[in-house]
Tab-separated table of C-alpha atoms in Angstrom:
chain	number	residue	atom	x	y	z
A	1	UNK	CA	0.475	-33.665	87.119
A	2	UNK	CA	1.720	-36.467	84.808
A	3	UNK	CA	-1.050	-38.553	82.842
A	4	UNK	CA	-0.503	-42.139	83.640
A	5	UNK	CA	0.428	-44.229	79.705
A	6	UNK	CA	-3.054	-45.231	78.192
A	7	UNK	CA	-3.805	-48.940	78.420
A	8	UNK	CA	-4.291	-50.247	75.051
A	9	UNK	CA	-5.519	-53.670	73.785
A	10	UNK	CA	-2.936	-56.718	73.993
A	11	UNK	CA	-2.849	-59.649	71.333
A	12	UNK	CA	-5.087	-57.872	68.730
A	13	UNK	CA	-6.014	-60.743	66.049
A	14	UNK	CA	-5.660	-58.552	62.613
A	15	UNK	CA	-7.384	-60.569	60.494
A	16	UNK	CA	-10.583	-60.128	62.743
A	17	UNK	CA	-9.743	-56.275	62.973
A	18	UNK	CA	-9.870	-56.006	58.895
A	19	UNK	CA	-12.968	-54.707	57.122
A	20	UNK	CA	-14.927	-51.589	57.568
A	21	UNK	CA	-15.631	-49.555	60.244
A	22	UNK	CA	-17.835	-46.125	60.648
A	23	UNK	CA	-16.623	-43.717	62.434
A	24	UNK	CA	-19.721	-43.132	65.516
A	25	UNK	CA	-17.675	-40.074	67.148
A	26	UNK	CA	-14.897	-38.336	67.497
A	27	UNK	CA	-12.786	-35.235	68.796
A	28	UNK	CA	-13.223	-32.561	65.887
A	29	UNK	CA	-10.698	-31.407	63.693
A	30	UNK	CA	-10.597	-28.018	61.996
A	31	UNK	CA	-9.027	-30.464	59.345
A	32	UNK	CA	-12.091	-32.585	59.058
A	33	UNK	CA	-15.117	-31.153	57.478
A	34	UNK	CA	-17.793	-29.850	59.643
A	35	UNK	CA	-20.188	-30.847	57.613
A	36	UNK	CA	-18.803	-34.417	56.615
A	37	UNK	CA	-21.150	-37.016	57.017
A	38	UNK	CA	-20.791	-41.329	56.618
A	39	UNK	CA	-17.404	-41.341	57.442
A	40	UNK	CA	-15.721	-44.511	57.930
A	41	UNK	CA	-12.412	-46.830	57.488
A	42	UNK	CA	-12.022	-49.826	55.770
A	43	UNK	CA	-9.218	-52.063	56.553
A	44	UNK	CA	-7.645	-54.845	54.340
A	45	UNK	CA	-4.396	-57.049	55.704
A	46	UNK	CA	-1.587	-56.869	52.841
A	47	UNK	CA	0.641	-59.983	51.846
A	48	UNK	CA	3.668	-58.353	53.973
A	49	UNK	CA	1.764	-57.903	57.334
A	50	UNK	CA	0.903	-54.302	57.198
A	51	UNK	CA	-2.534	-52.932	56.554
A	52	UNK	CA	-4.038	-51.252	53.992
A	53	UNK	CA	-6.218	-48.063	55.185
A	54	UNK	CA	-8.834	-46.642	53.468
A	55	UNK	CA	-10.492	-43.281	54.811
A	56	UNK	CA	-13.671	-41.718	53.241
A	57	UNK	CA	-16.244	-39.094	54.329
A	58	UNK	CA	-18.964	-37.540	52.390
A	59	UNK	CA	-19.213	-33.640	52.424
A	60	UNK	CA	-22.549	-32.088	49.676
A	61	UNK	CA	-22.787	-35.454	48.225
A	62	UNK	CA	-18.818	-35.694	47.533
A	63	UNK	CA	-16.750	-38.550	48.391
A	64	UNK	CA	-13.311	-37.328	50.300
A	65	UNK	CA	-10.770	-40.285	50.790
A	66	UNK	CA	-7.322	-41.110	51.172
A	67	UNK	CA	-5.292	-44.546	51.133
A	68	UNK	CA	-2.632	-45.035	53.741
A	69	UNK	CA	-0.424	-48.407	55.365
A	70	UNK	CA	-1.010	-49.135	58.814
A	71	UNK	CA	1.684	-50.930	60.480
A	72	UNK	CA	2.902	-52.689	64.302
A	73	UNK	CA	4.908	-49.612	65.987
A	74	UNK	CA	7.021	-52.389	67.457
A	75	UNK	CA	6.909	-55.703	65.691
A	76	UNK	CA	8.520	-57.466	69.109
A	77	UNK	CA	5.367	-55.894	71.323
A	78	UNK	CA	2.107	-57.454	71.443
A	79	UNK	CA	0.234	-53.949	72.184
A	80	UNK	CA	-2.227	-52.891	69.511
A	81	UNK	CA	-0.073	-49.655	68.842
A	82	UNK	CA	0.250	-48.890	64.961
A	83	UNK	CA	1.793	-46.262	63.058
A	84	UNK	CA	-0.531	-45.194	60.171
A	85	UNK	CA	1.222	-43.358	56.946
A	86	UNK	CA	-0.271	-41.627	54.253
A	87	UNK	CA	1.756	-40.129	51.611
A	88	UNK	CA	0.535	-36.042	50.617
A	89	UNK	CA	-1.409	-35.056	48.713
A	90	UNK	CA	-3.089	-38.164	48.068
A	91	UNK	CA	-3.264	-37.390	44.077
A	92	UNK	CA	0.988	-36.769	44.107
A	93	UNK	CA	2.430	-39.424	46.555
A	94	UNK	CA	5.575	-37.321	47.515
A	95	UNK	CA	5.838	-36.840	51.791
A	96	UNK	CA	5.081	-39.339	54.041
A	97	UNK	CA	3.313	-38.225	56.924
A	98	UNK	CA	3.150	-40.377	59.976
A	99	UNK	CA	0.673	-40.830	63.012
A	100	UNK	CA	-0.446	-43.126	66.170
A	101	UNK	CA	-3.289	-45.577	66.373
A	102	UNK	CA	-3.758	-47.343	69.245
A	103	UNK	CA	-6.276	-49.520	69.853
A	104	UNK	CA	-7.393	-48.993	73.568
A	105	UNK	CA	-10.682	-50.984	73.249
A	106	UNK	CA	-11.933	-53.791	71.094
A	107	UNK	CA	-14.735	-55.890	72.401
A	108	UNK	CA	-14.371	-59.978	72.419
A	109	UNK	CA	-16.723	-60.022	68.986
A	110	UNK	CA	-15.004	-57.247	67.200
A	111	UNK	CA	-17.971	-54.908	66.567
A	112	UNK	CA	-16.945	-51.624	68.380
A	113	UNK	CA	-13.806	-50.241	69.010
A	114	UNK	CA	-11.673	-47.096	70.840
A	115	UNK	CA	-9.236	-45.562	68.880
A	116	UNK	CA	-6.863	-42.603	70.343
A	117	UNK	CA	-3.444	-41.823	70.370
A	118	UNK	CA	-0.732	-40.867	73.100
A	119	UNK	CA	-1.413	-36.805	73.190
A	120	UNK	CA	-5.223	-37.294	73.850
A	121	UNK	CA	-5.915	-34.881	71.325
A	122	UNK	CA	-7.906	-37.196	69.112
A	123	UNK	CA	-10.329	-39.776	69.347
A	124	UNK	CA	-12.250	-41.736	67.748
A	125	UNK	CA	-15.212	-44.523	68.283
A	126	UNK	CA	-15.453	-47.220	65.796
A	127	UNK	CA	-18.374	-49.245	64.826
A	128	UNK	CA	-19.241	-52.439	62.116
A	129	UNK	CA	-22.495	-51.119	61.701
A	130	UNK	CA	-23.600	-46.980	60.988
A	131	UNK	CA	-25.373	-46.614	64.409
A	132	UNK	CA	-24.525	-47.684	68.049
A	133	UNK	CA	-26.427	-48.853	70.935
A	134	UNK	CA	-26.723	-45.923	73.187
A	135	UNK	CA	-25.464	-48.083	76.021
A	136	UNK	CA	-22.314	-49.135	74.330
A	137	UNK	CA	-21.704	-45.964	73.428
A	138	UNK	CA	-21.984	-44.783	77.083
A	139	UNK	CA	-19.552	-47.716	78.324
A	140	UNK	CA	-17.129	-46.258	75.594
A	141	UNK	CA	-17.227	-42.641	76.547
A	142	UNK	CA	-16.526	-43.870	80.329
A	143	UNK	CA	-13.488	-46.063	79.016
A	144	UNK	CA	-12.084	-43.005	76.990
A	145	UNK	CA	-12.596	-40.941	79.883
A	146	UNK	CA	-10.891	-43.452	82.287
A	147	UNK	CA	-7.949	-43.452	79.726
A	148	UNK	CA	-7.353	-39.729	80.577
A	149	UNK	CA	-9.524	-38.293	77.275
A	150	UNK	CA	-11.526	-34.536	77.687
A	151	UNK	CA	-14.470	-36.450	76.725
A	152	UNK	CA	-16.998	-33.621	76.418
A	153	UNK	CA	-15.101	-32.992	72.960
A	154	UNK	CA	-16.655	-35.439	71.506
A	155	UNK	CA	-18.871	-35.107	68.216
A	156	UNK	CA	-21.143	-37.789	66.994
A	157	UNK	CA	-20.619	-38.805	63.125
A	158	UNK	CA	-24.008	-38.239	61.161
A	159	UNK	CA	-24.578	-41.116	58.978
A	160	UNK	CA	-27.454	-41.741	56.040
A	161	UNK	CA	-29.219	-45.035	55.947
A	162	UNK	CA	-28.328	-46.804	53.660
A	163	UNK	CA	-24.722	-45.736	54.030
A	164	UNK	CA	-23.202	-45.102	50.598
A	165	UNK	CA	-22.437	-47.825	47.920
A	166	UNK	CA	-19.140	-49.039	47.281
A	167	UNK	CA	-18.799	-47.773	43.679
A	168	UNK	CA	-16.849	-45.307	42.290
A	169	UNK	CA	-20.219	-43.337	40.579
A	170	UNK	CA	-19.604	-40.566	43.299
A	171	UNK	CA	-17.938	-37.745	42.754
A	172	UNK	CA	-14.852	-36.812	44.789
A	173	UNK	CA	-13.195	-34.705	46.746
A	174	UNK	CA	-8.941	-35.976	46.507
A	175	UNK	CA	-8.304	-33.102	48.322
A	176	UNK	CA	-7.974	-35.201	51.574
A	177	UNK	CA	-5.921	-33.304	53.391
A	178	UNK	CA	-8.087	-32.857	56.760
A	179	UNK	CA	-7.543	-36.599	57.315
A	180	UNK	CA	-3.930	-36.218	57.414
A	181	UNK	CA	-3.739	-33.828	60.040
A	182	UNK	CA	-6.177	-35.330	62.332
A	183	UNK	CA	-4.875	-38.695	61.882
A	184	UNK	CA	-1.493	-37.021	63.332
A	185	UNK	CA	-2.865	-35.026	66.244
A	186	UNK	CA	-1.724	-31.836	64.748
């Protein structure tokens, strides 16, 4: 039987959608560390429209990340359906490598958000702040499950409090690689 096209959000105002955003769950990856932990996105609007993206997780106290540009799949639609590219590996910019975003749930004040893409295989819930009222989080998994989405997949994100500074005194892990293939569905 044929899934019916996910709804996604209509009319998405970018410059509220910019800033960071923790990652509360999502499907697993055998790309994504199992033991990664504060994962989030941080979003920044460049002069020419597109977005820049910037993924990081910590895994034993080391910061993974990688930079990519979000951008409309369709400039003519108003659907919140974006093509993210990140160029690997992150630390030699050669291949592009392209995947979906679609936002299928944002709510009026811009503080949580459901993120999936058109082969179900991924998804994530998106939060301003580290930690999620259980309720919310409910309403999400029932609107991710509406959209078609196995939702017993999902894993929820461990995250310290405080989350991690914004300096560059961590160590890292440019490996990033897991991000690349989640991001795509792969």
């Amino acid at each position: 039987m044929a899934r019916k096209e996910m709804d996604v959000v209509k009319g998405l105002d970018s410059q509220r959608y910019m800033g960071r955003w923790y990652e509360i769950a999502s499907f697993p990856s055998r790309f994504q560390p199992k033991n990664g932990i504060d994962t989030r996105a941080t979003y920044k609007l460049n002069e020419d429209g597109t977005i820049h993206v910037l993924n990081e997780t910590w895994t034993d106290s080391k910061r993974g990340y990688i930079e990519g540009t979000a951008y409309k799949a369709n400039p003519s639609s108003d659907e919140a359906k974006l093509k993210v590219k990140f160029y690997v590996p992150p630390f030699l910019p050669i291949i592009p490598v392209v995947g979906d975003y679609w936002v299928l749930y944002i709510d009026d004040d811009y503080q949580y958000a459901l993120i999936g893409q058109p082969s179900r295989t991924y998804l994530w819930i998106l939060c301003r702040q580290n930690h999620m009222d259980e309720e919310i989080y409910m309403q999400l998994v029932e609107k991710a499950k509406e959209q078609g989405y196995d939702v017993s997949k999902l894993h929820k994100t461990s995250h310290s409090n405080p989350p991690p500074e914004d300096d560059d005194q961590t160590p890292k892990d440019t490996k990033g690689i897991w991000w690349i293939k989640s991001i795509l569905g792969k």
